[in-house]
PDB file of C-alpha atoms in Angstrom:
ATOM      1  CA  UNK C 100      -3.736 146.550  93.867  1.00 83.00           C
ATOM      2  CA  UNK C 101      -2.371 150.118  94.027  1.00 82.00           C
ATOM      3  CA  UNK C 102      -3.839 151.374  97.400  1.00 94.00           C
ATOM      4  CA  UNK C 103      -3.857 153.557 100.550  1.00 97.00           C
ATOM      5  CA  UNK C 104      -4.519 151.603 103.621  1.00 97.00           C
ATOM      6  CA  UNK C 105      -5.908 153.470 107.049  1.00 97.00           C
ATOM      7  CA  UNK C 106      -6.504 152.166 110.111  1.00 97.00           C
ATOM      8  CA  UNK C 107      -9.111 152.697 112.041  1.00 97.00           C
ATOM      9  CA  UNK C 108     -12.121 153.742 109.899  1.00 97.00           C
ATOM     10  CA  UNK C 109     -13.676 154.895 112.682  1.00 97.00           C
ATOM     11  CA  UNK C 110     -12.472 155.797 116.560  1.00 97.00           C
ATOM     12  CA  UNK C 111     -14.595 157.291 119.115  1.00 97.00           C
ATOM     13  CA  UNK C 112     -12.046 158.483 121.997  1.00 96.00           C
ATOM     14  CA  UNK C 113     -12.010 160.612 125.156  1.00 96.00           C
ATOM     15  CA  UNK C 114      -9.954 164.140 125.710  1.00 97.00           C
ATOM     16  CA  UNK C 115      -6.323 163.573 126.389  1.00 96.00           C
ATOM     17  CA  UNK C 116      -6.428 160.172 125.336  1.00 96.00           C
ATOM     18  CA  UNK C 117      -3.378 159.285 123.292  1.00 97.00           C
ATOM     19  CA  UNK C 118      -4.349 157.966 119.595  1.00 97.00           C
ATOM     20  CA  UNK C 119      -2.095 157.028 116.358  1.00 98.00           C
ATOM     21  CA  UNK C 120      -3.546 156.600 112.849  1.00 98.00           C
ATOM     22  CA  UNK C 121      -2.158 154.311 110.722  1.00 98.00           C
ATOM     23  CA  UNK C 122      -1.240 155.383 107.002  1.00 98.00           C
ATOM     24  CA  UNK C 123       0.604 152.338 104.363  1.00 98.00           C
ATOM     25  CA  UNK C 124       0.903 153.029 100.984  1.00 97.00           C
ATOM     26  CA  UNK C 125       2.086 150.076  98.541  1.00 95.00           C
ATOM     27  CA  UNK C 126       2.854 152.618  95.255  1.00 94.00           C
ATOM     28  CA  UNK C 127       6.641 153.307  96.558  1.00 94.00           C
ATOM     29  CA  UNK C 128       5.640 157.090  96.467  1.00 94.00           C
ATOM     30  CA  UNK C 129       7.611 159.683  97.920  1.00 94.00           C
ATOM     31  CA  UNK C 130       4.839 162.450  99.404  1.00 95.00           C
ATOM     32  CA  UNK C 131       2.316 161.765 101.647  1.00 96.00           C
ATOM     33  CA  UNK C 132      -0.011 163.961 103.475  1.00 96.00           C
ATOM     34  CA  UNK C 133      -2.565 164.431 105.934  1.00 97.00           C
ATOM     35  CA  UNK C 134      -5.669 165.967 105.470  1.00 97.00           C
ATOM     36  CA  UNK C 135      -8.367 166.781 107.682  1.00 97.00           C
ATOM     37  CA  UNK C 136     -12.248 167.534 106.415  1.00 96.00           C
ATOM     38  CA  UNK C 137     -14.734 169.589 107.981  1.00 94.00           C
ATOM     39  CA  UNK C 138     -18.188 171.041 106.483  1.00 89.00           C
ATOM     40  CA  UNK C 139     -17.832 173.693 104.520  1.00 85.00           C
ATOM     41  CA  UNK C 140     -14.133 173.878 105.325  1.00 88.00           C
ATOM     42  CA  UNK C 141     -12.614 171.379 102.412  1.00 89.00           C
ATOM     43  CA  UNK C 142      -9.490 169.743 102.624  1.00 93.00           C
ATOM     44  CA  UNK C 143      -7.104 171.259 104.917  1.00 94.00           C
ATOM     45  CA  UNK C 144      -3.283 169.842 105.096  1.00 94.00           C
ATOM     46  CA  UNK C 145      -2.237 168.670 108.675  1.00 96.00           C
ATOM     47  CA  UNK C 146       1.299 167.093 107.523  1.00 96.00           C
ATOM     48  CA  UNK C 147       2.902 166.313 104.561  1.00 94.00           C
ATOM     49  CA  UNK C 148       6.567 164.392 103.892  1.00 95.00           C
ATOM     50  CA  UNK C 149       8.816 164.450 101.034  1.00 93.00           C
ATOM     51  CA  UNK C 150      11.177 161.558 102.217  1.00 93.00           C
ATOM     52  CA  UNK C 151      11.524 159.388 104.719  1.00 94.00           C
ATOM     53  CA  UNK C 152      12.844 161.505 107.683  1.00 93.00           C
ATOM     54  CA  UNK C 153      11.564 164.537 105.478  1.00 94.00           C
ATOM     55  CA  UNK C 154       8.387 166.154 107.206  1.00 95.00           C
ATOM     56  CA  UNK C 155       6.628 169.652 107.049  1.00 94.00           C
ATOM     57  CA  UNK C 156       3.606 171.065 108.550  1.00 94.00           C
ATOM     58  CA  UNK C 157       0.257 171.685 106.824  1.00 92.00           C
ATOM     59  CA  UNK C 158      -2.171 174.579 107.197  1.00 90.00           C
ATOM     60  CA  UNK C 159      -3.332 173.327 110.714  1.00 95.00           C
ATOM     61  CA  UNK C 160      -0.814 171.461 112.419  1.00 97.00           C
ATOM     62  CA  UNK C 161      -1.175 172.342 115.927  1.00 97.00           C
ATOM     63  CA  UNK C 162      -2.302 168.904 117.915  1.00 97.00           C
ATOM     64  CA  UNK C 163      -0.993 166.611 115.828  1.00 98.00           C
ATOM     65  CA  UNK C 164       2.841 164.626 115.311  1.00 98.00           C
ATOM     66  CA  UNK C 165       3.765 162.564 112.728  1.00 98.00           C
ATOM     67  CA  UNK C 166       6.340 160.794 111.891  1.00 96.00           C
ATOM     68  CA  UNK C 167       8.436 158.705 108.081  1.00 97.00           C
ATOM     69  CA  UNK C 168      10.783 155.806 109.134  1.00 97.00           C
ATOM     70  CA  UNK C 169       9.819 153.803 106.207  1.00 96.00           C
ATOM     71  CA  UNK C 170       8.625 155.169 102.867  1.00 96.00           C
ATOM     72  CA  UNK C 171       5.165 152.774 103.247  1.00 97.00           C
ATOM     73  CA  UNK C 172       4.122 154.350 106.419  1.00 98.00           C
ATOM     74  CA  UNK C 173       2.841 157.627 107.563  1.00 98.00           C
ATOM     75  CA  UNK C 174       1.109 158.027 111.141  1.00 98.00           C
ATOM     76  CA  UNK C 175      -0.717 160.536 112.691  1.00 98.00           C
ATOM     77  CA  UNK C 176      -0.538 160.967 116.207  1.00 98.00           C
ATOM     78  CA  UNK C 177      -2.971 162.908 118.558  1.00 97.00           C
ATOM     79  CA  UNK C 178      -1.085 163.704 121.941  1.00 95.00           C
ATOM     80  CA  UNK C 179      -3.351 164.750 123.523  1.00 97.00           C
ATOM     81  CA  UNK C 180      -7.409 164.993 121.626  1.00 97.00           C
ATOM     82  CA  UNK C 181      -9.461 167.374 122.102  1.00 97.00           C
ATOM     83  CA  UNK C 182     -13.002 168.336 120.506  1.00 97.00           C
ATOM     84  CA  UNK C 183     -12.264 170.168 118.193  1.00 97.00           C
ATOM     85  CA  UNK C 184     -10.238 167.513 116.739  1.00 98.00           C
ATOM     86  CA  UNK C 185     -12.968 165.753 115.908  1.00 98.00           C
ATOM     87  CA  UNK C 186     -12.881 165.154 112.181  1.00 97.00           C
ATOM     88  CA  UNK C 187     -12.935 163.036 108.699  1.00 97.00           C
ATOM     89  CA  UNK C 188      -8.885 162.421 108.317  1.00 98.00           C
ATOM     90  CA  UNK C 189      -7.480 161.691 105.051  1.00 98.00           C
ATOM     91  CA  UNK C 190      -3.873 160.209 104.170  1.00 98.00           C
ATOM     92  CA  UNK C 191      -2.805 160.607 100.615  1.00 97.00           C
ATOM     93  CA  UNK C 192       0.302 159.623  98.553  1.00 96.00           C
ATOM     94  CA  UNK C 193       1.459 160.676  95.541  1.00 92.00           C
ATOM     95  CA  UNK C 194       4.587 161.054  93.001  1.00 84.00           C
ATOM     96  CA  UNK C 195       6.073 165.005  92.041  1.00 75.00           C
ATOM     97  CA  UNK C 196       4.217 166.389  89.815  1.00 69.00           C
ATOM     98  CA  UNK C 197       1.656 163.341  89.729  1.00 72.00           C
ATOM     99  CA  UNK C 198      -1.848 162.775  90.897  1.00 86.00           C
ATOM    100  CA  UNK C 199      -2.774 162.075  94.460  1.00 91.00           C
ATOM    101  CA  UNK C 200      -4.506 158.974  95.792  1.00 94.00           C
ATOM    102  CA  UNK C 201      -6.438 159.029  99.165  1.00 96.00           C
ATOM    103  CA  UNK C 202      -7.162 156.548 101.535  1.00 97.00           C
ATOM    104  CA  UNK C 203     -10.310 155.479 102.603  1.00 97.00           C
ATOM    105  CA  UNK C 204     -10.728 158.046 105.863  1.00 97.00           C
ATOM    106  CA  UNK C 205     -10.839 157.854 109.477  1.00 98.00           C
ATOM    107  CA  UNK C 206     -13.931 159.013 111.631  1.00 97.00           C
ATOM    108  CA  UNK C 207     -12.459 160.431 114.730  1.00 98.00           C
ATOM    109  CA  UNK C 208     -14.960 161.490 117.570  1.00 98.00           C
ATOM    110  CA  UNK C 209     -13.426 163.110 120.546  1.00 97.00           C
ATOM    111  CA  UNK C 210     -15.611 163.215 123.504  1.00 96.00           C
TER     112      UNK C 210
ATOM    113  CA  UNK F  72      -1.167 184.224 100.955  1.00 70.00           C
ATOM    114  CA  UNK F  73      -2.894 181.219  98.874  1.00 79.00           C
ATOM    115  CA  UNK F  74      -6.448 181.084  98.370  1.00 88.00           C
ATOM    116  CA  UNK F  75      -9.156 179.116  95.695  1.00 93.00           C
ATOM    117  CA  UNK F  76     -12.307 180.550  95.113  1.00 95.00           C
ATOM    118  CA  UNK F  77     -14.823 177.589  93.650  1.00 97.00           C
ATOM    119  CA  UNK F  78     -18.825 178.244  94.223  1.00 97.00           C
ATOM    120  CA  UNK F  79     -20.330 176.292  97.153  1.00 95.00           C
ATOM    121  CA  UNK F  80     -23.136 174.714  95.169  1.00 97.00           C
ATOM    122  CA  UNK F  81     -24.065 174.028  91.473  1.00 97.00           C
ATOM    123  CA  UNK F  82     -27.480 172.945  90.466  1.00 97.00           C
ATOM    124  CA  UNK F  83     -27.876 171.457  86.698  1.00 96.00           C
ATOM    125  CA  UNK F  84     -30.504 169.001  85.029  1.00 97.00           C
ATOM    126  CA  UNK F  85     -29.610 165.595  84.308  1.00 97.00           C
ATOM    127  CA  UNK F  86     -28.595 165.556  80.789  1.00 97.00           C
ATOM    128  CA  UNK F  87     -27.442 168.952  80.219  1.00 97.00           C
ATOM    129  CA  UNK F  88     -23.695 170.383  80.888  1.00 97.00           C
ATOM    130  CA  UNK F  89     -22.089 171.921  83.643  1.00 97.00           C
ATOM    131  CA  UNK F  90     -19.475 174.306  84.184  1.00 98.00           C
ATOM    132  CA  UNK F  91     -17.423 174.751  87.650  1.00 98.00           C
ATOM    133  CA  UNK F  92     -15.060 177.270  87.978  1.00 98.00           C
ATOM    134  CA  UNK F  93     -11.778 178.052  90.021  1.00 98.00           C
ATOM    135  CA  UNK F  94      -9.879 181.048  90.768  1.00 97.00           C
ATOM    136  CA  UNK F  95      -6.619 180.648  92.700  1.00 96.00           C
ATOM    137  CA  UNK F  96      -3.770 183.191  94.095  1.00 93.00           C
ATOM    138  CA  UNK F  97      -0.552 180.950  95.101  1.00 87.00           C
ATOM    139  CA  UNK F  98       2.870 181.751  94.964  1.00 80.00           C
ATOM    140  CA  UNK F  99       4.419 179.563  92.140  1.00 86.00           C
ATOM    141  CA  UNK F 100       1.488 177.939  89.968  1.00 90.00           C
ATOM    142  CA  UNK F 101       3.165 174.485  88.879  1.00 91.00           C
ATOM    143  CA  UNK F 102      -0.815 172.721  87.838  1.00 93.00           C
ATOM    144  CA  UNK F 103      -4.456 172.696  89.079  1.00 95.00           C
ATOM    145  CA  UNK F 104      -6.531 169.242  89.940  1.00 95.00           C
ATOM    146  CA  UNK F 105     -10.078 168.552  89.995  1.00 96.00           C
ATOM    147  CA  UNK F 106     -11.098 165.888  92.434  1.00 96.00           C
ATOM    148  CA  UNK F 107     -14.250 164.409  92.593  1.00 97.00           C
ATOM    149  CA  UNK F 108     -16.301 162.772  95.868  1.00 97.00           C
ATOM    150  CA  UNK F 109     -18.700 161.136  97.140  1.00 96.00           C
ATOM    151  CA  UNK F 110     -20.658 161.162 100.272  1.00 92.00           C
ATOM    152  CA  UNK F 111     -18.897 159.013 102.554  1.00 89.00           C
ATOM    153  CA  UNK F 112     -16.447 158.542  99.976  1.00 94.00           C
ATOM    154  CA  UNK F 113     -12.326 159.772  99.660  1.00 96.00           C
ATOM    155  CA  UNK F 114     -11.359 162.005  96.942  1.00 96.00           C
ATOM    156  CA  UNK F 115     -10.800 160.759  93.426  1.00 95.00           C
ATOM    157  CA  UNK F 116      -8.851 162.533  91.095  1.00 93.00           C
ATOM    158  CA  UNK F 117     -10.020 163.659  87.649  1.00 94.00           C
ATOM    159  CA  UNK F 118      -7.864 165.945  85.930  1.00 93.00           C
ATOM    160  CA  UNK F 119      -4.209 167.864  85.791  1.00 92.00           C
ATOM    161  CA  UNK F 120      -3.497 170.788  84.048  1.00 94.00           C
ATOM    162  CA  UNK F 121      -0.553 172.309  83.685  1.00 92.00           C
ATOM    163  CA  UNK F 122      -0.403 173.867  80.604  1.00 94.00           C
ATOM    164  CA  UNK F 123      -3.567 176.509  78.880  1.00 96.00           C
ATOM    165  CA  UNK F 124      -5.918 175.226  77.833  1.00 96.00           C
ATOM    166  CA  UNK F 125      -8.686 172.430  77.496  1.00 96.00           C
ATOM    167  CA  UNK F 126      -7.969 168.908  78.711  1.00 93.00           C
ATOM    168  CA  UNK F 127     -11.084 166.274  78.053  1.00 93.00           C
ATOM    169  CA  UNK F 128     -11.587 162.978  80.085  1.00 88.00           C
ATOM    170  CA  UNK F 129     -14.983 161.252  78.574  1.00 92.00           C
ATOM    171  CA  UNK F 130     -17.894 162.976  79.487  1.00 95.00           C
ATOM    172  CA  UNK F 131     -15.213 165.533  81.498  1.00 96.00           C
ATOM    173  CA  UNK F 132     -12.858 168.576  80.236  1.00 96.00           C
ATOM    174  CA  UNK F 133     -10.791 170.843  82.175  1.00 97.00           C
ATOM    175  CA  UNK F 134      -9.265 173.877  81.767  1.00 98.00           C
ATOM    176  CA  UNK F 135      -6.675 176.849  82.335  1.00 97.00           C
ATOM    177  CA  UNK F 136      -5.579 180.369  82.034  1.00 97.00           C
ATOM    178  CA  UNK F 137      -2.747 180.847  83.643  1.00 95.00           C
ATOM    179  CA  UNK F 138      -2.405 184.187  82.626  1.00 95.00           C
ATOM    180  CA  UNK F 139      -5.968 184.311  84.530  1.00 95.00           C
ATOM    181  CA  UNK F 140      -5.301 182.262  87.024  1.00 95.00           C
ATOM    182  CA  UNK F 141      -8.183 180.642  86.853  1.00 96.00           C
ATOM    183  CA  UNK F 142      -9.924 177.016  85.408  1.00 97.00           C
ATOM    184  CA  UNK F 143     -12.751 175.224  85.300  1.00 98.00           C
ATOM    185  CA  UNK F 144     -14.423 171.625  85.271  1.00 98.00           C
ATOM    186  CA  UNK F 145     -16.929 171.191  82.736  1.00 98.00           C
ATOM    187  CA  UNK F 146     -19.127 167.692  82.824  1.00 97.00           C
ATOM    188  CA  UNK F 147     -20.932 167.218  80.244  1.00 97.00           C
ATOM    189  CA  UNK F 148     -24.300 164.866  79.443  1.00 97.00           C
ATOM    190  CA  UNK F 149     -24.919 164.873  83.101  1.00 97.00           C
ATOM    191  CA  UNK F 150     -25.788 161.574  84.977  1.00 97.00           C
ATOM    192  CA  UNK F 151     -27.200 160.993  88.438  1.00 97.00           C
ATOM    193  CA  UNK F 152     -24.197 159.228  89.716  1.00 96.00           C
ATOM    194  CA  UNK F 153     -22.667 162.703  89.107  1.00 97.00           C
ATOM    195  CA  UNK F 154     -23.980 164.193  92.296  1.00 97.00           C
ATOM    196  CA  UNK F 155     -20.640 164.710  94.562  1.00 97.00           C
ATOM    197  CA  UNK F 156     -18.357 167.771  95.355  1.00 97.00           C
ATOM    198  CA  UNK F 157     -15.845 168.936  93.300  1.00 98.00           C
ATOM    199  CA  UNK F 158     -12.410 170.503  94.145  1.00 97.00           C
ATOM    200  CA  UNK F 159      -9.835 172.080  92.835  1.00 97.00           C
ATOM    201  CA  UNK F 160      -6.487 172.107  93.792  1.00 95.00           C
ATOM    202  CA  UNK F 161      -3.227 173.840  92.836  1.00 94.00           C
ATOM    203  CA  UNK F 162       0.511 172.528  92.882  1.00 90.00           C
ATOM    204  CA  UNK F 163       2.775 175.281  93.852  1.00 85.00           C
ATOM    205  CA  UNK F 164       6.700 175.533  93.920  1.00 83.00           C
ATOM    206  CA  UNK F 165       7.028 174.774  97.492  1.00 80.00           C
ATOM    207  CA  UNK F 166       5.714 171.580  96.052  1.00 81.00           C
ATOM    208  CA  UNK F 167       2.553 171.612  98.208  1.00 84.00           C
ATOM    209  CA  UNK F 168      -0.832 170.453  97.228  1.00 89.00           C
ATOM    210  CA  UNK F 169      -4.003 173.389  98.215  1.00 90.00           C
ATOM    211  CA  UNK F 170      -7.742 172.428  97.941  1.00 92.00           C
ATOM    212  CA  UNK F 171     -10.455 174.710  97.569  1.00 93.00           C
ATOM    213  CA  UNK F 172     -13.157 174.308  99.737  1.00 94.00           C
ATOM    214  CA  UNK F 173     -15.102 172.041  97.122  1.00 95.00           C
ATOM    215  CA  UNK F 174     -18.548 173.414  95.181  1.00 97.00           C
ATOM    216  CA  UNK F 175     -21.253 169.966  96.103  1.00 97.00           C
ATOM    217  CA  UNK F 176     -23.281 169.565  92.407  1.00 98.00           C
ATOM    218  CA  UNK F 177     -26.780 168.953  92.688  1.00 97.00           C
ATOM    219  CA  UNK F 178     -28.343 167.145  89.651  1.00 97.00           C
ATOM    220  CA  UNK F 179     -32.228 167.125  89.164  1.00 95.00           C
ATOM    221  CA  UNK F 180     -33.823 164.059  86.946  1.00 92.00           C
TER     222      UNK F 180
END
C-alpha cells in the first residue's frame, strides 16, 4: 500500500529536550515536505527536499533541522523545543507536478 | 510576496451545492489543489488544475482563471460526511507547494 509513515503520533516533551520525527515514504517520490498546523493558521511549510542531499527551508523554519540520506526518509529534528513549537506536524511526498500525499500527523506538546 | 485568500467558514444545507472560492498572488502560477480534511484527520487531495477552466470529480468540480487568478471548489448534492476544511493550494515555479489557510464547511441536515 502506497503510504506515508510517521513516527510518533503523539509526543509530549519538555523545553530543550532533543526530539526527531520520523518521515518513510514507500512511493519512490522525489519531494517531501514538512508542514506544521495551527488554528486558524493552515498549513505552513517547515522543510521541503527535492533530492536526496537536496533541502530548502519552508515559510517557518527557524527551530527545526532536517535532513535526505535516502530518498524513503525525511526527519525532522527539534534541537532544542520550545512552546511555541507545540503543533500538529505533517510530512508529505509527492512527484513534480503531481498530487501530494500526507502522513498521518504527529501531536507534539512542548512543556 | 505569495498569499491565498479562501473564506474561513461556509455554511450550506445538506443536499444543496456549495461553492468555495480562492484567490492567490504567487510568483509563477504552475496549478492550484483543493485538499480536503477531517478533524483529526491528514489532508486528502481532491483536485489539480492547471489549465482554465472546470474540472469535475463525482459529486466535486474545480475550477480556474488564470487570467483571474482565482478558482473555486464547488461540491455538489451535499452529504454530512462532507463537513471538513477545505484548502487550496498553488504550485509555483520555484516548485513549492502554498496552502491557504483552509475555509471549515459546516453542513446543516
Amino acid at each position: 500500500e502506497a503510504q506515508v509513515t510517521q513516527n510518533p503520533r503523539y509526543l509530549i516533551t519538555v523545553t530543550g529536550k532533543k526530539l526527531t520525527v520520523t518521515c518513510s515514504q514507500n512511493m519512490n517520490h522525489e519531494y517531501m515536505s514538512w508542514y506544521r498546523q495551527d488554528p486558524g493558521l493552515g498549513l505552513r511549510q517547515i522543510y521541503y527536499s527535492m533530492n536526496v542531499e537536496v533541502t530548502d527551508k519552508g515559510d517557518v523554519p527557524e527551530g527545526y533541522k532536517v535532513s535526505r540520506k535516502e530518498k524513503r526518509n525525511f526527519p525532522l529534528i527539534l534541537e532544542s523545543p520550545s512552546p511555541n513549537q507545540t503543533s500538529l506536524y505533517f510530512c508529505a511526498s509527492r512527484e513534480r507536478d503531481k498530487t501530494q500525499y500526507f502522513g498521518p500527523g504527529t501531536r507534539l506538546l512542548v512543556l | 510576496g505569495q498569499s491565498l485568500e479562501q473564506p474561513s467558514e461556509v455554511t450550506a444545507v445538506e443536499g444543496a451545492i456549495v461553492q468555495i472560492n480562492c484567490t492567490y498572488q504567487t510568483s509563477g502560477f504552475y496549478g492550484l489543489s483543493w485538499y480536503q480534511q477531517h478533524d483529526g484527520g491528514a489532508p486528502t487531495f481532491l483536485s489539480y488544475n492547471a489549465l482554465d477552466g472546470l474540472e469535475e470529480t463525482g459529486r466535486f468540480s474545480s475550477f480556474l482563471s488564470r487570467s483571474d487568478s482565482y478558482g473555486y471548489l464547488l461540491l455538489q448534492e451535499l452529504q454530512m460526511k462532507d463537513s471538513a476544511s477545505y484548502f487550496c493550494a498553488v504550485l509555483n515555479r520555484d516548485d513549492k507547494i502554498i496552502f491557504g489557510k483552509g475555509t471549515r464547511l459546516h453542513i446543516l441536515p
